[in-house]
Amino acid sequence: MSEKKQPGVLEGFKAFLMRGNVIDLAVAVVIGAAFTNIVNSVVKGIINPLVGAIGTQNLDSYSSCLKDPCKGTGDTATGIRIMWGSVLGATLSFVITAAVVYFLMVLPMSKFLARQAARQKAKEGAQEVIEVSELEVLKEIRDALVAQRGSGNSRH
């Protein structure tokens, strides 16, 4: 009866941490958190004042009264309110964040990758043409040698 020794918990944990995708994920989370601060600053410093120019910067104050009397705010509020302003604000923040990410990160990166792929494809195409012409030259040399040997054999 041979028993296989199971790897220890620490060895398994070390192997898990050393996998590339875990480290990449950790880096992505840290970069994402830092990028969130940038996006929030853009929304707070630029977008919200632009929205505030045509309305209010604080959408949380918009609500509808479902059951009267709707008076007060916070813990002292009476009645039943539907706070559609906060939902609208969160939705706008999401759309703005998605737009900033798309137009400042995704679109330029996809254009860069497309240009890089086109350059690589052109480079591979040029390499293929060079290889084909080398192959053609080698075939011509071979045919010339075969013809030369053939004509040499007929003289003897």
Short mmCIF file of C-alpha atoms in Angstrom, two decimals:
data_model
loop_
_atom_site.label_atom_id
_atom_site.label_comp_id
_atom_site.label_asym_id
_atom_site.label_seq_id
_atom_site.Cartn_x
_atom_site.Cartn_y
_atom_site.Cartn_z
CA MET A 1 0.00 0.00 0.00
CA SER A 2 1.72 3.12 -1.15
CA GLU A 3 0.24 6.32 0.14
CA LYS A 4 0.60 9.51 -1.82
CA LYS A 5 1.57 12.40 0.34
CA GLN A 6 -0.91 15.24 -0.16
CA PRO A 7 0.64 18.67 -0.57
CA GLY A 8 0.28 20.82 2.52
CA VAL A 9 -2.08 23.73 2.77
CA LEU A 10 0.77 26.23 2.64
CA GLU A 11 2.27 24.64 -0.48
CA GLY A 12 -1.12 24.74 -2.18
CA PHE A 13 -1.65 28.35 -1.15
CA LYS A 14 1.82 29.28 -2.44
CA ALA A 15 1.10 27.57 -5.77
CA PHE A 16 -2.21 29.41 -5.98
CA LEU A 17 -0.55 32.77 -5.36
CA MET A 18 2.25 32.14 -7.80
CA ARG A 19 -0.09 31.49 -10.72
CA GLY A 20 0.12 34.37 -13.16
CA ASN A 21 -3.60 35.03 -13.40
CA VAL A 22 -3.94 35.65 -9.65
CA ILE A 23 -1.19 38.26 -9.70
CA ASP A 24 -2.67 39.85 -12.83
CA LEU A 25 -6.06 39.99 -11.13
CA ALA A 26 -4.57 41.65 -8.05
CA VAL A 27 -2.85 44.25 -10.21
CA ALA A 28 -6.10 44.86 -12.10
CA VAL A 29 -8.02 45.43 -8.86
CA VAL A 30 -5.44 47.93 -7.58
CA ILE A 31 -5.32 49.78 -10.91
CA GLY A 32 -9.13 49.69 -11.08
CA ALA A 33 -9.40 51.25 -7.63
CA ALA A 34 -6.97 54.00 -8.59
CA PHE A 35 -8.80 54.55 -11.87
CA THR A 36 -12.11 54.78 -9.99
CA ASN A 37 -10.74 57.81 -8.13
CA ILE A 38 -9.85 59.47 -11.43
CA VAL A 39 -13.28 58.78 -12.91
CA ASN A 40 -15.04 59.99 -9.77
CA SER A 41 -13.00 63.19 -9.89
CA VAL A 42 -13.94 63.74 -13.54
CA VAL A 43 -17.62 63.17 -12.73
CA LYS A 44 -17.54 65.36 -9.61
CA GLY A 45 -15.38 68.15 -11.03
CA ILE A 46 -16.54 68.38 -14.64
CA ILE A 47 -19.71 66.44 -15.38
CA ASN A 48 -21.75 67.33 -12.29
CA PRO A 49 -21.20 71.10 -12.73
CA LEU A 50 -22.25 70.78 -16.38
CA VAL A 51 -25.40 68.91 -15.32
CA GLY A 52 -25.88 71.46 -12.54
CA ALA A 53 -25.91 74.26 -15.11
CA ILE A 54 -29.20 72.93 -16.48
CA GLY A 55 -30.63 71.52 -13.25
CA THR A 56 -29.22 70.62 -9.88
CA GLN A 57 -25.97 68.98 -8.87
CA ASN A 58 -27.74 66.98 -6.17
CA LEU A 59 -30.20 64.60 -7.79
CA ASP A 60 -30.87 62.92 -4.43
CA SER A 61 -33.30 65.69 -3.56
CA TYR A 62 -35.73 64.65 -6.33
CA SER A 63 -38.49 62.38 -5.08
CA SER A 64 -42.18 61.67 -5.45
CA CYS A 65 -44.62 61.25 -2.63
CA LEU A 66 -46.41 57.91 -2.71
CA LYS A 67 -48.39 58.40 0.51
CA ASP A 68 -49.05 61.80 2.13
CA PRO A 69 -47.93 63.62 4.19
CA CYS A 70 -44.37 63.69 2.83
CA LYS A 71 -42.56 66.10 5.12
CA GLY A 72 -39.06 66.22 6.54
CA THR A 73 -35.92 64.34 5.62
CA GLY A 74 -33.90 61.48 7.05
CA ASP A 75 -35.23 59.91 10.26
CA THR A 76 -37.88 62.60 10.72
CA ALA A 77 -39.44 62.01 7.28
CA THR A 78 -43.12 61.18 7.18
CA GLY A 79 -45.10 59.55 4.42
CA ILE A 80 -43.75 57.22 1.74
CA ARG A 81 -41.31 58.67 -0.77
CA ILE A 82 -39.94 57.22 -3.95
CA MET A 83 -36.40 58.57 -4.25
CA TRP A 84 -36.11 58.44 -8.03
CA GLY A 85 -33.47 61.18 -8.02
CA SER A 86 -30.90 58.96 -6.34
CA VAL A 87 -31.62 56.17 -8.84
CA LEU A 88 -31.25 58.65 -11.69
CA GLY A 89 -28.02 59.99 -10.18
CA ALA A 90 -26.54 56.48 -9.83
CA THR A 91 -27.62 55.65 -13.40
CA LEU A 92 -26.05 58.83 -14.76
CA SER A 93 -22.88 58.17 -12.79
CA PHE A 94 -22.71 54.65 -14.24
CA VAL A 95 -23.29 55.87 -17.81
CA ILE A 96 -20.74 58.65 -17.43
CA THR A 97 -18.20 56.27 -15.90
CA ALA A 98 -18.77 53.76 -18.70
CA ALA A 99 -18.39 56.53 -21.32
CA VAL A 100 -15.16 57.81 -19.75
CA VAL A 101 -13.73 54.29 -19.59
CA TYR A 102 -14.78 53.53 -23.17
CA PHE A 103 -13.61 56.77 -24.79
CA LEU A 104 -10.43 57.24 -22.76
CA MET A 105 -9.31 53.63 -22.36
CA VAL A 106 -11.06 51.03 -24.51
CA LEU A 107 -11.35 52.91 -27.82
CA PRO A 108 -7.73 54.19 -27.92
CA MET A 109 -6.41 50.78 -26.85
CA SER A 110 -8.42 48.93 -29.50
CA LYS A 111 -7.21 51.37 -32.17
CA PHE A 112 -3.63 50.90 -30.99
CA LEU A 113 -3.97 47.11 -31.03
CA ALA A 114 -5.55 47.21 -34.51
CA ARG A 115 -2.65 49.32 -35.84
CA GLN A 116 -0.17 46.98 -34.19
CA ALA A 117 -1.89 43.92 -35.70
CA ALA A 118 -1.90 45.56 -39.15
CA ARG A 119 1.82 46.31 -38.85
CA GLN A 120 2.52 42.74 -37.78
CA LYS A 121 0.44 41.37 -40.66
CA ALA A 122 2.25 43.60 -43.15
CA LYS A 123 5.58 42.51 -41.71
CA GLU A 124 4.59 38.84 -42.01
CA GLY A 125 3.38 39.44 -45.59
CA ALA A 126 6.71 41.03 -46.52
CA GLN A 127 8.58 38.15 -44.88
CA GLU A 128 6.44 35.68 -46.87
CA VAL A 129 7.26 37.48 -50.13
CA ILE A 130 10.97 37.33 -49.31
CA GLU A 131 10.72 33.62 -48.49
CA VAL A 132 8.80 32.93 -51.72
CA SER A 133 11.37 34.78 -53.83
CA GLU A 134 14.22 32.93 -52.11
CA LEU A 135 12.42 29.69 -52.82
CA GLU A 136 12.00 30.67 -56.47
CA VAL A 137 15.72 31.49 -56.76
CA LEU A 138 16.63 28.13 -55.21
CA LYS A 139 14.31 26.34 -57.64
CA GLU A 140 15.92 28.12 -60.59
CA ILE A 141 19.38 27.15 -59.34
CA ARG A 142 18.27 23.54 -58.93
CA ASP A 143 16.74 23.48 -62.42
CA ALA A 144 19.92 25.00 -63.90
CA LEU A 145 22.08 22.38 -62.15
CA VAL A 146 19.80 19.57 -63.34
CA ALA A 147 19.93 20.94 -66.90
CA GLN A 148 23.69 21.28 -66.69
CA ARG A 149 24.07 17.69 -65.49
CA GLY A 150 21.70 16.49 -68.16
CA SER A 151 23.68 18.22 -70.91
CA GLY A 152 26.95 17.00 -69.43
CA ASN A 153 25.81 13.38 -69.51
CA SER A 154 24.84 13.50 -73.20
CA ARG A 155 28.34 14.60 -74.28
CA HIS A 156 30.09 11.59 -72.78
#
